[in-house]
Amino acid sequence: MKKNIVDIQTKLQALLLTQHDNYLQGAVADYIPALAKVKPDLMGISVATIDGKHVGAGDYQRTFSIQSISKIFGLVMAMNRMGDSLWQRVKMEPSGQPFNSIIQLEWEKGIPRNPVINAGALLISDVLTTHYSSSKLAFLTFIRNLAGNDAIRVDNQVYQSELTHGNRNAALAYLMKSFDNIEAEIPKVLSHYFTQCSVAMSCQQLAQSLLFLANKGVDPKSKKVICSPKDAHRVNAILSTSGMYDQSGEFAFSVGLPAKSGVGGGLIAIVPNYGVICTWSPPLNEYGNSVVGMNLVAGIAEELGLSIYH
Amino acid sequence: MKKNIVDIQTKLQALLLTQHDNYLQGAVADYIPALAKVKPDLMGISVATIDGKHVGAGDYQRTFSIQSISKIFGLVMAMNRMGDSLWQRVKMEPSGQPFNSIIQLEWEKGIPRNPVINAGALLISDVLTTHYSSSKLAFLTFIRNLAGNDAIRVDNQVYQSELTHGNRNAALAYLMKSFDNIEAEIPKVLSHYFTQCSVAMSCQQLAQSLLFLANKGVDPKSKKVICSPKDAHRVNAILSTSGMYDQSGEFAFSVGLPAKSGVGGGLIAIVPNYGVICTWSPPLNEYGNSVVGMNLVAGIAEELGLSIYH
Amino acid sequence: MKKNIVDIQTKLQALLLTQHDNYLQGAVADYIPALAKVKPDLMGISVATIDGKHVGAGDYQRTFSIQSISKIFGLVMAMNRMGDSLWQRVKMEPSGQPFNSIIQLEWEKGIPRNPVINAGALLISDVLTTHYSSSKLAFLTFIRNLAGNDAIRVDNQVYQSELTHGNRNAALAYLMKSFDNIEAEIPKVLSHYFTQCSVAMSCQQLAQSLLFLANKGVDPKSKKVICSPKDAHRVNAILSTSGMYDQSGEFAFSVGLPAKSGVGGGLIAIVPNYGVICTWSPPLNEYGNSVVGMNLVAGIAEELGLSIYH
Amino acid sequence: MKKNIVDIQTKLQALLLTQHDNYLQGAVADYIPALAKVKPDLMGISVATIDGKHVGAGDYQRTFSIQSISKIFGLVMAMNRMGDSLWQRVKMEPSGQPFNSIIQLEWEKGIPRNPVINAGALLISDVLTTHYSSSKLAFLTFIRNLAGNDAIRVDNQVYQSELTHGNRNAALAYLMKSFDNIEAEIPKVLSHYFTQCSVAMSCQQLAQSLLFLANKGVDPKSKKVICSPKDAHRVNAILSTSGMYDQSGEFAFSVGLPAKSGVGGGLIAIVPNYGVICTWSPPLNEYGNSVVGMNLVAGIAEELGLSIYH
């Protein structure tokens, strides 16, 4: 039985202490200068539950670049817009490849394996670009409403950096377009995609904004239906098999929660019927996942008995 | 909340009826004569729960070739024998490739992506062959004890057929051996592997024998510890990300249970803290999964609210 | 001993007649409208020798889109400009893959296997774009001088069509840029590349303009040194192992001459110390090579005893 | 014009001296003990011409393990036996992959890319095993007749070593058998293959025995027809595009002769209408080709003007 989070504040503090030096085992993403300059020893953690509680520790109120965690929000928006026809343009299978692999995209004739690898998220960006008159504003509005915070913004320095270093993503997008699986102009698709990635949020904001996935699609704060119960289920399933890049299997094996990481060092885990955990620590392991973040989520999941595989 | 299975017998019967003609959408495995001759319209279903109940419908007491479902038993035996050192010889990541792909095995230098694709199961067979004086007998004894049935046996006709058509599995095994990741002689490894695959069991026997995975490693019938809670968790995680061949993501997406299928038409799904579902219907879809079996498990999971992603 | 071409005019006419209906075995390239509308039953052949003779038959004076044959001219220009440092950015190995494969480019970290697959020719286009203030004009001038004909021009309709359907080439270029193996802006590189491909020339012009490759780098008409003997050798070697796409081995096997084909239906073969054969017939086989062109070159090569492997 | 070899003995001696220390740049093959123990500083060279001359220098009369050079002999025997139907079971395209790659064999459904990569040579071994009552004896007899030397034998120590370390070749063979492209039992095929590889010959013997390939299929010593002119052409073509493993393109580019190397350090090059060069120096580069051998052949080819691409 999952434990209540009342009084686990002390536990979170203790957990952070155990990770004191572990950030040294990873390396901050350095493919763009804007990410490379983030201080490596920052770390934060938030746990929000569907009954309205929240506890946090460390730098949980400091914003960071959410990067690939944004893929969840984009995916939900696209599912809402396109319904089941979305799944003719992107699959929901684990990739068994690095997140930015172009090889599999060629084999599968421009159909991305799932919406949380880069190719899939670019496909989703195409859907949003095509279905919204202003997809970037729609994306920001969606997140702001979920987090209940209108101050959430795009980090323009990160955005510009991403644009300058976006050649591989451009290659993925053009390859999909050559298979007629991208409708919009590529620069527009990339611009949306990098905007998504460059949103800055805190652990607390992320945990609060994703509670609907733990609550069958309903935001427990506003009682609004964000997506259908079926789609909340589907997103959790995709995150379980594919959310942690090419370490997804190991994360399921050792932790056992639907989760998504970003190269900004963020990591969120959904606990169905319970709540959301969000951690942040910039240094990444070889797979692109936060070293300390994985330890923290593992620690809490074990402490509170949260795994879905028990 | 998961529903009780009392009185669902009628529901199972009704579910079978809905699948009346659906077996026609698949094709019985025909790579060996012994499987090809099975009647395509047989179908059965069993649900066993950790509180000791069992309901079945259709041909749930008829034995069939368990094929790849045997990989679960072998894996648990190898985990018990080797402990964590096992995971230096096989990974736990989804493969993103067909179950018998040799390409990925080459890329990853003879380390199989997970223990439920063919390469991984051959690796497990090597472990068992090396660690038991008579690995085949040990395997049978393990299953017989779990099912509480000493009559469970190997179908010799299937075994001989497998041996004759085992060239691709031999290729996988020799490739691993060339990377020094197989210790025993290949013919011995293949002989164990095909013995495993050729075991004949019924839906009822399979459902009963796998209850320990839904019960933190303890067989609820005998109260015996079959494996540690951690290892039960791990097996469920692997089945969730990789158990349904290259349709694992879709199965998680649409059903949401750790599961394993076999080309004999069997399919088992573990419901943590609840029980095991086992179905059988020989005709397979293009991925090698039972067409009717997938429908049946999906139907029950939805009816009883069993998904782990809600 | 290679035969003299005096009096082979009759032989060429006879050869064309043998191919009367064979164009029906292929299909005109249809990925762009401008190529798709070319009449399929046109066919021409020219043989030019280093002693100044030329014979032609059929539509040998009609211009067509030279497409990938342009890769030879670009390569020679880039070799002249960069010297041996060129070979740090592109290799000279056969690819064993379709001409537009992106998979191998990923494996080899953005270094194209050779300069006559698409990725390699895009790399060459980058070199020319970077080394010439007006690379397109330089390219045209180079060809006009070689052919001794200032009227050679770019087919603007083909060029526009290529631009519109250039997504896969854009993907290749962006992938190389992500590996820092492209210096110029991609649109500029693509624009040069498609300009090259869209040049229109006749069999006679192509045969005349490539004689330097059969003559150790010296144009026998003008006596000008077009490239070093070593580089003429190198180009012939590359054409021998890689000039006919993924049918290069078969062409060596059955014909035995350095050759290059284009999807416009053109085909040139270099006969060292002798001359150049150029054929044109638009319908292509599954590998992208002209069906009739291959037959014609094979016929002449056998008739005149031209193979380099005897 | 190719120069006469009379009086080049001095030149060969001088060439060997230039390579004095270069063997240090390579490493003797060490995958089997029997090869690893060969002295690395041995080196020899032979040039035999179709007009009956022979010159040699260094250790040109010392025998060594011919390894992959044996693939030429096997190929010619199989072509003679099967005629054109052979080419339905093996292609003649360069592979663009390491010589022992299993990936491409999977892609191409068990049809090897060419007969001089390992998979192709195993296919040829299957043909010989199937078509001869004693394929090993037939193979030895074929070579002995060509070399005019009945003392040529199999090095049993090498053979036993190969058998023990033949797991990757076994994997290739079983994979082809799974695609029904191997007829005989795998152990028999492997036994023939390793016998071929383990034949010991000297530079002089190899050069003499391959003269028929430079002479349109006729052995100039005995005047016997060894194969058709067409098949001699075909073998030379295959050696030109694929004979030097994944360095074939570079060898064509820099030397320009049909050639084949073996991991025993041998290297043969065919000069059509002229003769055969054979070198031996055990240390190999990263591609498996003899470092010194490549230098020696390049030196002679340039000195005598032998390239086929000029």
Tab-separated table of N, CA and C in Angstrom, chain C residues 79 87 91-97 103-104 107-108 113 213 216 229-230 232-234 236-238 240-241 245-250 252-256 258 272-273 287 307-310, chain D residues 79 87 91-97 103-104 107-108 113 213 216 229-230 232-234 236-238 240-241 245-250 252-256 258 272-273 287 307-310:
chain	number	residue	atom	x	y	z
C	79	MET	N	38.767	18.092	-56.154
C	79	MET	CA	40.108	17.521	-56.006
C	79	MET	C	41.158	18.566	-56.377
C	87	TRP	N	40.188	14.013	-48.865
C	87	TRP	CA	39.902	12.632	-48.448
C	87	TRP	C	39.830	12.449	-46.945
C	91	LYS	N	35.283	9.422	-47.936
C	91	LYS	CA	36.083	8.237	-48.200
C	91	LYS	C	35.969	7.806	-49.666
C	92	MET	N	36.586	6.711	-50.023
C	92	MET	CA	36.534	6.247	-51.405
C	92	MET	C	36.162	4.760	-51.453
C	93	GLU	N	35.326	4.356	-50.507
C	93	GLU	CA	34.916	2.953	-50.437
C	93	GLU	C	33.525	2.763	-51.039
C	94	PRO	N	33.293	1.627	-51.687
C	94	PRO	CA	31.921	1.310	-52.104
C	94	PRO	C	31.005	1.303	-50.889
C	95	SER	N	29.733	1.615	-51.117
C	95	SER	CA	28.855	1.798	-49.960
C	95	SER	C	28.085	0.539	-49.566
C	96	GLY	N	27.816	-0.323	-50.534
C	96	GLY	CA	27.001	-1.485	-50.194
C	96	GLY	C	25.599	-1.118	-49.762
C	97	GLN	N	25.151	0.069	-50.163
C	97	GLN	CA	23.839	0.588	-49.749
C	97	GLN	C	23.244	1.366	-50.922
C	103	ILE	N	21.544	5.718	-43.407
C	103	ILE	CA	21.957	4.844	-42.311
C	103	ILE	C	23.482	4.800	-42.188
C	104	GLN	N	24.131	4.583	-43.338
C	104	GLN	CA	25.576	4.462	-43.314
C	104	GLN	C	26.237	5.786	-42.903
C	107	TRP	N	26.264	5.789	-39.198
C	107	TRP	CA	27.301	4.895	-38.693
C	107	TRP	C	28.681	5.506	-38.798
C	108	GLU	N	28.931	6.135	-39.932
C	108	GLU	CA	30.289	6.616	-40.179
C	108	GLU	C	30.428	8.084	-39.782
C	113	ARG	N	30.728	7.640	-47.624
C	113	ARG	CA	31.565	6.522	-48.070
C	113	ARG	C	32.345	6.840	-49.337
C	213	LEU	N	39.689	11.867	-68.664
C	213	LEU	CA	39.807	10.747	-67.713
C	213	LEU	C	40.385	9.499	-68.382
C	216	LYS	N	44.868	10.255	-68.913
C	216	LYS	CA	45.759	10.657	-67.809
C	216	LYS	C	45.605	12.112	-67.396
C	229	PRO	N	47.582	13.050	-63.523
C	229	PRO	CA	47.394	11.638	-63.890
C	229	PRO	C	46.886	10.826	-62.698
C	230	LYS	N	47.436	11.137	-61.528
C	230	LYS	CA	47.033	10.427	-60.314
C	230	LYS	C	45.538	10.609	-60.038
C	232	ALA	N	43.201	11.446	-62.223
C	232	ALA	CA	42.413	10.765	-63.262
C	232	ALA	C	42.280	9.288	-62.890
C	233	HIS	N	43.402	8.703	-62.453
C	233	HIS	CA	43.396	7.314	-61.991
C	233	HIS	C	42.399	7.126	-60.855
C	234	ARG	N	42.451	8.037	-59.893
C	234	ARG	CA	41.578	7.920	-58.722
C	234	ARG	C	40.099	7.991	-59.098
C	236	ASN	N	38.748	7.220	-61.960
C	236	ASN	CA	38.382	5.960	-62.629
C	236	ASN	C	38.214	4.824	-61.625
C	237	ALA	N	39.054	4.808	-60.609
C	237	ALA	CA	38.952	3.759	-59.587
C	237	ALA	C	37.624	3.883	-58.840
C	238	ILE	N	37.287	5.099	-58.443
C	238	ILE	CA	36.024	5.318	-57.722
C	238	ILE	C	34.829	4.940	-58.592
C	240	SER	N	34.802	2.768	-60.898
C	240	SER	CA	34.787	1.303	-61.066
C	240	SER	C	34.143	0.597	-59.889
C	241	THR	N	34.408	1.081	-58.689
C	241	THR	CA	33.872	0.372	-57.517
C	241	THR	C	32.512	0.911	-57.086
C	245	TYR	N	25.795	2.945	-58.624
C	245	TYR	CA	24.942	2.741	-57.455
C	245	TYR	C	25.173	1.331	-56.873
C	246	ASP	N	24.083	0.701	-56.427
C	246	ASP	CA	24.241	-0.611	-55.797
C	246	ASP	C	24.267	-1.742	-56.831
C	247	GLN	N	24.611	-1.390	-58.061
C	247	GLN	CA	24.795	-2.393	-59.102
C	247	GLN	C	26.234	-2.289	-59.641
C	248	SER	N	27.074	-1.599	-58.911
C	248	SER	CA	28.444	-1.363	-59.366
C	248	SER	C	29.217	-2.666	-59.527
C	249	GLY	N	29.041	-3.575	-58.571
C	249	GLY	CA	29.743	-4.844	-58.644
C	249	GLY	C	29.295	-5.630	-59.869
C	250	GLU	N	28.007	-5.656	-60.097
C	250	GLU	CA	27.482	-6.402	-61.248
C	250	GLU	C	27.970	-5.804	-62.559
C	252	ALA	N	30.800	-4.154	-63.049
C	252	ALA	CA	32.206	-4.541	-63.182
C	252	ALA	C	32.290	-5.984	-63.662
C	253	PHE	N	31.486	-6.828	-63.054
C	253	PHE	CA	31.432	-8.261	-63.329
C	253	PHE	C	31.083	-8.551	-64.787
C	254	SER	N	30.084	-7.806	-65.306
C	254	SER	CA	29.586	-8.149	-66.637
C	254	SER	C	30.129	-7.249	-67.738
C	255	VAL	N	30.564	-6.029	-67.410
C	255	VAL	CA	31.067	-5.119	-68.440
C	255	VAL	C	32.549	-4.816	-68.214
C	256	GLY	N	32.860	-4.262	-67.030
C	256	GLY	CA	34.271	-4.062	-66.720
C	256	GLY	C	34.855	-2.733	-67.152
C	258	PRO	N	35.090	1.634	-65.774
C	258	PRO	CA	34.679	2.721	-64.872
C	258	PRO	C	33.478	3.424	-65.508
C	272	PRO	N	40.158	3.583	-70.275
C	272	PRO	CA	41.495	4.173	-70.136
C	272	PRO	C	42.327	3.979	-71.401
C	273	ASN	N	43.043	5.049	-71.759
C	273	ASN	CA	43.924	4.991	-72.936
C	273	ASN	C	43.191	4.821	-74.248
C	287	TYR	N	17.676	-0.287	-59.715
C	287	TYR	CA	18.828	0.328	-59.058
C	287	TYR	C	19.021	1.783	-59.476
C	307	SER	N	37.066	-4.118	-71.895
C	307	SER	CA	37.100	-4.298	-70.440
C	307	SER	C	38.508	-4.150	-69.854
C	308	ILE	N	38.563	-3.562	-68.656
C	308	ILE	CA	39.864	-3.419	-67.997
C	308	ILE	C	40.259	-4.665	-67.206
C	309	TYR	N	39.378	-5.647	-67.146
C	309	TYR	CA	39.672	-6.816	-66.315
C	309	TYR	C	40.183	-8.014	-67.116
C	310	HIS	N	40.366	-7.819	-68.418
C	310	HIS	CA	40.872	-8.921	-69.255
C	310	HIS	C	42.390	-8.835	-69.379
D	79	MET	N	32.395	-21.927	-59.694
D	79	MET	CA	31.905	-21.405	-60.968
D	79	MET	C	31.934	-22.489	-62.039
D	87	TRP	N	25.121	-17.613	-59.237
D	87	TRP	CA	24.856	-16.210	-58.895
D	87	TRP	C	23.438	-15.955	-58.413
D	91	LYS	N	25.735	-12.839	-54.435
D	91	LYS	CA	25.808	-11.695	-55.331
D	91	LYS	C	27.267	-11.318	-55.626
D	92	MET	N	27.447	-10.250	-56.366
D	92	MET	CA	28.809	-9.832	-56.716
D	92	MET	C	28.999	-8.350	-56.440
D	93	GLU	N	28.322	-7.878	-55.374
D	93	GLU	CA	28.421	-6.466	-55.017
D	93	GLU	C	29.389	-6.257	-53.846
D	94	PRO	N	30.113	-5.149	-53.855
D	94	PRO	CA	30.917	-4.810	-52.667
D	94	PRO	C	29.997	-4.716	-51.452
D	95	SER	N	30.552	-4.997	-50.286
D	95	SER	CA	29.672	-5.105	-49.119
D	95	SER	C	29.556	-3.816	-48.324
D	96	GLY	N	30.576	-2.987	-48.362
D	96	GLY	CA	30.510	-1.787	-47.519
D	96	GLY	C	30.470	-2.102	-46.038
D	97	GLN	N	30.946	-3.282	-45.680
D	97	GLN	CA	30.891	-3.750	-44.292
D	97	GLN	C	32.153	-4.561	-44.003
D	103	ILE	N	25.263	-8.543	-40.143
D	103	ILE	CA	24.131	-7.628	-40.283
D	103	ILE	C	23.594	-7.631	-41.706
D	104	GLN	N	24.523	-7.476	-42.670
D	104	GLN	CA	24.098	-7.406	-44.052
D	104	GLN	C	23.486	-8.727	-44.512
D	107	TRP	N	19.933	-8.594	-43.511
D	107	TRP	CA	19.181	-7.704	-44.414
D	107	TRP	C	18.883	-8.357	-45.752
D	108	GLU	N	19.894	-9.066	-46.266
D	108	GLU	CA	19.744	-9.585	-47.621
D	108	GLU	C	19.275	-11.038	-47.599
D	113	ARG	N	26.743	-10.904	-50.040
D	113	ARG	CA	26.971	-9.826	-51.011
D	113	ARG	C	27.960	-10.219	-52.100
D	213	LEU	N	44.362	-16.257	-64.264
D	213	LEU	CA	43.444	-15.111	-64.158
D	213	LEU	C	43.970	-13.909	-64.948
D	216	LYS	N	43.227	-14.813	-69.355
D	216	LYS	CA	41.895	-15.192	-69.894
D	216	LYS	C	41.502	-16.633	-69.575
D	229	PRO	N	37.214	-17.469	-70.386
D	229	PRO	CA	37.675	-16.075	-70.370
D	229	PRO	C	36.697	-15.200	-69.592
D	230	LYS	N	35.410	-15.465	-69.771
D	230	LYS	CA	34.372	-14.693	-69.079
D	230	LYS	C	34.515	-14.819	-67.566
D	232	ALA	N	37.223	-15.671	-65.881
D	232	ALA	CA	38.461	-15.012	-65.430
D	232	ALA	C	38.181	-13.518	-65.264
D	233	HIS	N	37.476	-12.955	-66.240
D	233	HIS	CA	37.072	-11.543	-66.165
D	233	HIS	C	36.259	-11.282	-64.905
D	234	ARG	N	35.299	-12.140	-64.648
D	234	ARG	CA	34.411	-11.960	-63.496
D	234	ARG	C	35.180	-12.011	-62.176
D	236	ASN	N	38.317	-11.315	-61.696
D	236	ASN	CA	39.094	-10.079	-61.572
D	236	ASN	C	38.214	-8.888	-61.178
D	237	ALA	N	37.018	-8.862	-61.721
D	237	ALA	CA	36.100	-7.769	-61.382
D	237	ALA	C	35.744	-7.820	-59.895
D	238	ILE	N	35.421	-9.013	-59.410
D	238	ILE	CA	35.061	-9.154	-57.994
D	238	ILE	C	36.238	-8.777	-57.095
D	240	SER	N	38.523	-6.705	-57.787
D	240	SER	CA	38.741	-5.261	-57.873
D	240	SER	C	37.804	-4.479	-56.966
D	241	THR	N	36.565	-4.916	-56.866
D	241	THR	CA	35.608	-4.145	-56.061
D	241	THR	C	35.555	-4.621	-54.614
D	245	TYR	N	38.828	-6.512	-48.487
D	245	TYR	CA	37.940	-6.226	-47.352
D	245	TYR	C	37.384	-4.810	-47.466
D	246	ASP	N	37.249	-4.120	-46.350
D	246	ASP	CA	36.636	-2.787	-46.381
D	246	ASP	C	37.656	-1.693	-46.733
D	247	GLN	N	38.744	-2.123	-47.384
D	247	GLN	CA	39.726	-1.173	-47.887
D	247	GLN	C	39.854	-1.344	-49.417
D	248	SER	N	38.883	-2.026	-50.006
D	248	SER	CA	38.943	-2.319	-51.443
D	248	SER	C	38.928	-1.045	-52.274
D	249	GLY	N	38.086	-0.099	-51.880
D	249	GLY	CA	38.011	1.153	-52.630
D	249	GLY	C	39.328	1.906	-52.568
D	250	GLU	N	39.904	1.952	-51.396
D	250	GLU	CA	41.165	2.666	-51.233
D	250	GLU	C	42.280	1.999	-52.032
D	252	ALA	N	41.898	0.223	-54.827
D	252	ALA	CA	41.662	0.577	-56.234
D	252	ALA	C	42.145	1.998	-56.488
D	253	PHE	N	41.794	2.885	-55.598
D	253	PHE	CA	42.121	4.314	-55.673
D	253	PHE	C	43.632	4.549	-55.726
D	254	SER	N	44.383	3.809	-54.900
D	254	SER	CA	45.811	4.116	-54.792
D	254	SER	C	46.705	3.152	-55.571
D	255	VAL	N	46.219	1.942	-55.865
D	255	VAL	CA	47.052	0.978	-56.579
D	255	VAL	C	46.436	0.631	-57.937
D	256	GLY	N	45.185	0.118	-57.889
D	256	GLY	CA	44.498	-0.111	-59.146
D	256	GLY	C	44.703	-1.473	-59.777
D	258	PRO	N	43.173	-5.784	-59.436
D	258	PRO	CA	42.392	-6.822	-58.755
D	258	PRO	C	43.302	-7.504	-57.736
D	272	PRO	N	46.055	-8.060	-65.473
D	272	PRO	CA	45.525	-8.686	-66.694
D	272	PRO	C	46.518	-8.570	-67.856
D	273	ASN	N	46.627	-9.675	-68.605
D	273	ASN	CA	47.515	-9.693	-69.768
D	273	ASN	C	48.991	-9.576	-69.428
D	287	TYR	N	42.221	-3.067	-41.141
D	287	TYR	CA	41.247	-3.694	-42.035
D	287	TYR	C	41.553	-5.174	-42.273
D	307	SER	N	48.691	-0.369	-63.258
D	307	SER	CA	47.290	-0.121	-62.893
D	307	SER	C	46.339	-0.285	-64.071
D	308	ILE	N	45.169	-0.818	-63.788
D	308	ILE	CA	44.167	-0.983	-64.852
D	308	ILE	C	43.345	0.276	-65.055
D	309	TYR	N	43.534	1.302	-64.237
D	309	TYR	CA	42.687	2.499	-64.334
D	309	TYR	C	43.354	3.643	-65.080
D	310	HIS	N	44.570	3.398	-65.598
D	310	HIS	CA	45.258	4.451	-66.359
D	310	HIS	C	44.964	4.306	-67.840
